[in-house]
Amino acid sequence: MRADAVRNRRLLLDAAAAEFAEHGTEVSIARIAARAGIGKGTVFRHFATKEQLMAAIFGDQLDRLSDAGEALMGSADPGGALLEFMAGAIELQCADRSFCQAVTANTRQDPQVRAASDRLVAVADALTAHARRAGAVRDDATGHDVVLLINGVSQATAPLGDAVPGIWRRYLGLVFDGLRPEAAHPLPVPSPRSLAPESAPMPGSASVPAPDSDPVPPD
């Protein structure tokens, strides 16, 4: 790709990310192009559809969360590292109106998004395993649980975000207390093996123990 094309793509992604974060995914391609200082035709030369543009931005967001999680891997406080990872992810989602809107069935099928999602779960799994080993979280907590809890807090508190800034911190505190081992009880359903809907466990399935070995952190 030519240098000018690379530059235009970066301008486009940055402008689209900012517009989506501020106004949601309904914002027009014309508005995005104007903010980037490029023509609409240039947008469609890089992304054939708006959905492809959304997928690229969502994949970038997931990679940013993974990068932040990997930076916490060597922490001397594994429980604190996991809590910091969850807080950073929730804060990003609450600050970006498009984050939850971008998670559509079509977006999830995008190869970049699937790869970024798999990487994020691997990072969350490694952080959770370290916290389990340190006795900071319950023995059956998994990275999939953590990612789903992050999304749950973000979506539950989103309607109150403007009126009560930082309200998500209260509910993250409640959720994280539920991950602590002190009052843990057996769970009725196991953790999902994947974030893909077809892989979720069926209600009534027996609970399974957490893996014995820690997952290998991503390179």
mmCIF file of N, CA and C in Angstrom, residues 99-164:
data_model
loop_
_atom_site.group_PDB
_atom_site.id
_atom_site.type_symbol
_atom_site.label_atom_id
_atom_site.label_comp_id
_atom_site.label_asym_id
_atom_site.label_seq_id
_atom_site.Cartn_x
_atom_site.Cartn_y
_atom_site.Cartn_z
ATOM 1 N N PHE A 99 -19.184 1.105 21.113
ATOM 2 C CA PHE A 99 -18.572 -0.177 21.433
ATOM 3 C C PHE A 99 -19.600 -1.300 21.436
ATOM 4 N N CYS A 100 -20.654 -1.143 22.204
ATOM 5 C CA CYS A 100 -21.673 -2.192 22.258
ATOM 6 C C CYS A 100 -22.490 -2.250 20.976
ATOM 7 N N GLN A 101 -22.730 -1.091 20.347
ATOM 8 C CA GLN A 101 -23.501 -1.073 19.111
ATOM 9 C C GLN A 101 -22.797 -1.829 17.993
ATOM 10 N N ALA A 102 -21.458 -1.833 18.040
ATOM 11 C CA ALA A 102 -20.691 -2.463 16.964
ATOM 12 C C ALA A 102 -20.699 -3.973 17.050
ATOM 13 N N VAL A 103 -21.121 -4.520 18.192
ATOM 14 C CA VAL A 103 -21.090 -5.974 18.361
ATOM 15 C C VAL A 103 -22.356 -6.571 17.762
ATOM 16 N N THR A 104 -22.365 -6.724 16.454
ATOM 17 C CA THR A 104 -23.478 -7.343 15.744
ATOM 18 C C THR A 104 -23.053 -8.722 15.271
ATOM 19 N N ALA A 105 -24.019 -9.489 14.814
ATOM 20 C CA ALA A 105 -23.714 -10.839 14.314
ATOM 21 C C ALA A 105 -22.713 -10.781 13.162
ATOM 22 N N ASN A 106 -22.898 -9.815 12.256
ATOM 23 C CA ASN A 106 -21.990 -9.707 11.117
ATOM 24 C C ASN A 106 -20.594 -9.295 11.561
ATOM 25 N N THR A 107 -20.516 -8.368 12.522
ATOM 26 C CA THR A 107 -19.213 -7.913 13.006
ATOM 27 C C THR A 107 -18.445 -9.063 13.634
ATOM 28 N N ARG A 108 -19.136 -9.890 14.410
ATOM 29 C CA ARG A 108 -18.473 -11.008 15.085
ATOM 30 C C ARG A 108 -17.876 -12.003 14.101
ATOM 31 N N GLN A 109 -18.446 -12.073 12.892
ATOM 32 C CA GLN A 109 -17.939 -13.020 11.892
ATOM 33 C C GLN A 109 -16.733 -12.488 11.136
ATOM 34 N N ASP A 110 -16.425 -11.203 11.299
ATOM 35 C CA ASP A 110 -15.281 -10.621 10.608
ATOM 36 C C ASP A 110 -13.997 -11.282 11.114
ATOM 37 N N PRO A 111 -13.105 -11.729 10.217
ATOM 38 C CA PRO A 111 -11.893 -12.430 10.657
ATOM 39 C C PRO A 111 -11.037 -11.620 11.620
ATOM 40 N N GLN A 112 -10.896 -10.311 11.383
ATOM 41 C CA GLN A 112 -10.090 -9.477 12.275
ATOM 42 C C GLN A 112 -10.712 -9.425 13.661
ATOM 43 N N VAL A 113 -12.032 -9.290 13.715
ATOM 44 C CA VAL A 113 -12.717 -9.217 15.005
ATOM 45 C C VAL A 113 -12.624 -10.549 15.738
ATOM 46 N N ARG A 114 -12.791 -11.648 15.013
ATOM 47 C CA ARG A 114 -12.707 -12.963 15.657
ATOM 48 C C ARG A 114 -11.312 -13.184 16.230
ATOM 49 N N ALA A 115 -10.288 -12.814 15.479
ATOM 50 C CA ALA A 115 -8.913 -12.984 15.964
ATOM 51 C C ALA A 115 -8.657 -12.092 17.174
ATOM 52 N N ALA A 116 -9.140 -10.845 17.122
ATOM 53 C CA ALA A 116 -8.938 -9.921 18.233
ATOM 54 C C ALA A 116 -9.712 -10.379 19.469
ATOM 55 N N SER A 117 -10.908 -10.921 19.264
ATOM 56 C CA SER A 117 -11.705 -11.426 20.374
ATOM 57 C C SER A 117 -11.037 -12.629 21.027
ATOM 58 N N ASP A 118 -10.505 -13.538 20.198
ATOM 59 C CA ASP A 118 -9.801 -14.706 20.732
ATOM 60 C C ASP A 118 -8.577 -14.274 21.542
ATOM 61 N N ARG A 119 -7.867 -13.268 21.045
ATOM 62 C CA ARG A 119 -6.689 -12.776 21.765
ATOM 63 C C ARG A 119 -7.091 -12.173 23.099
ATOM 64 N N LEU A 120 -8.186 -11.398 23.112
ATOM 65 C CA LEU A 120 -8.638 -10.769 24.350
ATOM 66 C C LEU A 120 -9.014 -11.824 25.394
ATOM 67 N N VAL A 121 -9.712 -12.872 24.962
ATOM 68 C CA VAL A 121 -10.085 -13.936 25.899
ATOM 69 C C VAL A 121 -8.835 -14.623 26.439
ATOM 70 N N ALA A 122 -7.827 -14.834 25.583
ATOM 71 C CA ALA A 122 -6.588 -15.468 26.033
ATOM 72 C C ALA A 122 -5.894 -14.616 27.096
ATOM 73 N N VAL A 123 -5.879 -13.310 26.886
ATOM 74 C CA VAL A 123 -5.275 -12.408 27.868
ATOM 75 C C VAL A 123 -6.074 -12.445 29.174
ATOM 76 N N ALA A 124 -7.399 -12.362 29.062
ATOM 77 C CA ALA A 124 -8.244 -12.414 30.259
ATOM 78 C C ALA A 124 -8.073 -13.743 30.986
ATOM 79 N N ASP A 125 -7.931 -14.832 30.233
ATOM 80 C CA ASP A 125 -7.753 -16.155 30.833
ATOM 81 C C ASP A 125 -6.439 -16.234 31.599
ATOM 82 N N ALA A 126 -5.382 -15.666 31.023
ATOM 83 C CA ALA A 126 -4.084 -15.688 31.696
ATOM 84 C C ALA A 126 -4.115 -14.866 32.982
ATOM 85 N N LEU A 127 -4.705 -13.672 32.918
ATOM 86 C CA LEU A 127 -4.809 -12.833 34.116
ATOM 87 C C LEU A 127 -5.657 -13.515 35.190
ATOM 88 N N THR A 128 -6.745 -14.151 34.757
ATOM 89 C CA THR A 128 -7.615 -14.838 35.714
ATOM 90 C C THR A 128 -6.913 -16.028 36.343
ATOM 91 N N ALA A 129 -6.153 -16.763 35.544
ATOM 92 C CA ALA A 129 -5.418 -17.915 36.069
ATOM 93 C C ALA A 129 -4.388 -17.481 37.108
ATOM 94 N N HIS A 130 -3.703 -16.386 36.843
ATOM 95 C CA HIS A 130 -2.724 -15.868 37.812
ATOM 96 C C HIS A 130 -3.424 -15.461 39.107
ATOM 97 N N ALA A 131 -4.600 -14.834 38.968
ATOM 98 C CA ALA A 131 -5.353 -14.422 40.158
ATOM 99 C C ALA A 131 -5.879 -15.642 40.913
ATOM 100 N N ARG A 132 -6.289 -16.686 40.196
ATOM 101 C CA ARG A 132 -6.716 -17.922 40.858
ATOM 102 C C ARG A 132 -5.571 -18.527 41.659
ATOM 103 N N ARG A 133 -4.416 -18.591 41.037
ATOM 104 C CA ARG A 133 -3.255 -19.195 41.680
ATOM 105 C C ARG A 133 -2.858 -18.428 42.938
ATOM 106 N N ALA A 134 -3.080 -17.118 42.918
ATOM 107 C CA ALA A 134 -2.752 -16.288 44.085
ATOM 108 C C ALA A 134 -3.853 -16.321 45.143
ATOM 109 N N GLY A 135 -4.957 -17.008 44.843
ATOM 110 C CA GLY A 135 -6.058 -17.066 45.790
ATOM 111 C C GLY A 135 -6.911 -15.821 45.811
ATOM 112 N N ALA A 136 -6.795 -14.998 44.778
ATOM 113 C CA ALA A 136 -7.530 -13.734 44.750
ATOM 114 C C ALA A 136 -8.937 -13.877 44.176
ATOM 115 N N VAL A 137 -9.159 -14.901 43.346
ATOM 116 C CA VAL A 137 -10.491 -15.147 42.787
ATOM 117 C C VAL A 137 -10.831 -16.626 42.951
ATOM 118 N N ARG A 138 -12.077 -16.941 42.827
ATOM 119 C CA ARG A 138 -12.583 -18.294 43.021
ATOM 120 C C ARG A 138 -11.983 -19.262 42.007
ATOM 121 N N ASP A 139 -11.948 -20.535 42.372
ATOM 122 C CA ASP A 139 -11.248 -21.526 41.557
ATOM 123 C C ASP A 139 -11.915 -21.814 40.222
ATOM 124 N N ASP A 140 -13.210 -21.500 40.089
ATOM 125 C CA ASP A 140 -13.906 -21.824 38.839
ATOM 126 C C ASP A 140 -14.072 -20.622 37.919
ATOM 127 N N ALA A 141 -13.460 -19.491 38.262
ATOM 128 C CA ALA A 141 -13.538 -18.306 37.393
ATOM 129 C C ALA A 141 -12.632 -18.479 36.183
ATOM 130 N N THR A 142 -13.103 -18.051 35.016
ATOM 131 C CA THR A 142 -12.340 -18.172 33.773
ATOM 132 C C THR A 142 -12.268 -16.835 33.042
ATOM 133 N N GLY A 143 -11.420 -16.795 32.028
ATOM 134 C CA GLY A 143 -11.319 -15.593 31.210
ATOM 135 C C GLY A 143 -12.611 -15.273 30.479
ATOM 136 N N HIS A 144 -13.329 -16.306 30.025
ATOM 137 C CA HIS A 144 -14.614 -16.062 29.376
ATOM 138 C C HIS A 144 -15.582 -15.399 30.352
ATOM 139 N N ASP A 145 -15.588 -15.879 31.600
ATOM 140 C CA ASP A 145 -16.437 -15.250 32.612
ATOM 141 C C ASP A 145 -16.095 -13.768 32.743
ATOM 142 N N VAL A 146 -14.820 -13.473 32.823
ATOM 143 C CA VAL A 146 -14.369 -12.096 33.027
ATOM 144 C C VAL A 146 -14.801 -11.197 31.875
ATOM 145 N N VAL A 147 -14.624 -11.656 30.637
ATOM 146 C CA VAL A 147 -15.017 -10.841 29.477
ATOM 147 C C VAL A 147 -16.522 -10.590 29.476
ATOM 148 N N LEU A 148 -17.303 -11.621 29.785
ATOM 149 C CA LEU A 148 -18.753 -11.447 29.818
ATOM 150 C C LEU A 148 -19.183 -10.521 30.964
ATOM 151 N N LEU A 149 -18.516 -10.592 32.105
ATOM 152 C CA LEU A 149 -18.840 -9.707 33.219
ATOM 153 C C LEU A 149 -18.491 -8.254 32.889
ATOM 154 N N ILE A 150 -17.373 -8.059 32.188
ATOM 155 C CA ILE A 150 -17.015 -6.710 31.729
ATOM 156 C C ILE A 150 -18.140 -6.137 30.871
ATOM 157 N N ASN A 151 -18.599 -6.937 29.902
ATOM 158 C CA ASN A 151 -19.667 -6.472 29.018
ATOM 159 C C ASN A 151 -20.959 -6.232 29.791
ATOM 160 N N GLY A 152 -21.227 -7.097 30.780
ATOM 161 C CA GLY A 152 -22.453 -6.947 31.555
ATOM 162 C C GLY A 152 -22.491 -5.651 32.340
ATOM 163 N N VAL A 153 -21.396 -5.321 33.010
ATOM 164 C CA VAL A 153 -21.348 -4.071 33.774
ATOM 165 C C VAL A 153 -21.474 -2.876 32.833
ATOM 166 N N SER A 154 -20.784 -2.921 31.707
ATOM 167 C CA SER A 154 -20.829 -1.804 30.754
ATOM 168 C C SER A 154 -22.240 -1.558 30.252
ATOM 169 N N GLN A 155 -22.915 -2.618 29.838
ATOM 170 C CA GLN A 155 -24.246 -2.463 29.265
ATOM 171 C C GLN A 155 -25.279 -2.094 30.326
ATOM 172 N N ALA A 156 -25.126 -2.654 31.538
ATOM 173 C CA ALA A 156 -26.100 -2.374 32.584
ATOM 174 C C ALA A 156 -26.053 -0.921 33.045
ATOM 175 N N THR A 157 -24.860 -0.338 33.052
ATOM 176 C CA THR A 157 -24.722 1.021 33.570
ATOM 177 C C THR A 157 -24.726 2.093 32.483
ATOM 178 N N ALA A 158 -24.692 1.697 31.220
ATOM 179 C CA ALA A 158 -24.649 2.678 30.124
ATOM 180 C C ALA A 158 -25.771 3.708 30.183
ATOM 181 N N PRO A 159 -27.043 3.319 30.473
ATOM 182 C CA PRO A 159 -28.112 4.325 30.491
ATOM 183 C C PRO A 159 -27.928 5.392 31.570
ATOM 184 N N LEU A 160 -27.148 5.095 32.612
ATOM 185 C CA LEU A 160 -26.951 6.044 33.710
ATOM 186 C C LEU A 160 -25.651 6.831 33.594
ATOM 187 N N GLY A 161 -24.851 6.484 32.595
ATOM 188 C CA GLY A 161 -23.501 7.027 32.507
ATOM 189 C C GLY A 161 -23.421 8.537 32.500
ATOM 190 N N ASP A 162 -24.283 9.200 31.713
ATOM 191 C CA ASP A 162 -24.232 10.657 31.624
ATOM 192 C C ASP A 162 -24.731 11.310 32.909
ATOM 193 N N ALA A 163 -25.743 10.716 33.521
ATOM 194 C CA ALA A 163 -26.323 11.299 34.723
ATOM 195 C C ALA A 163 -25.490 11.027 35.966
ATOM 196 N N VAL A 164 -24.848 9.860 36.012
ATOM 197 C CA VAL A 164 -24.060 9.473 37.187
ATOM 198 C C VAL A 164 -22.687 8.998 36.705
#
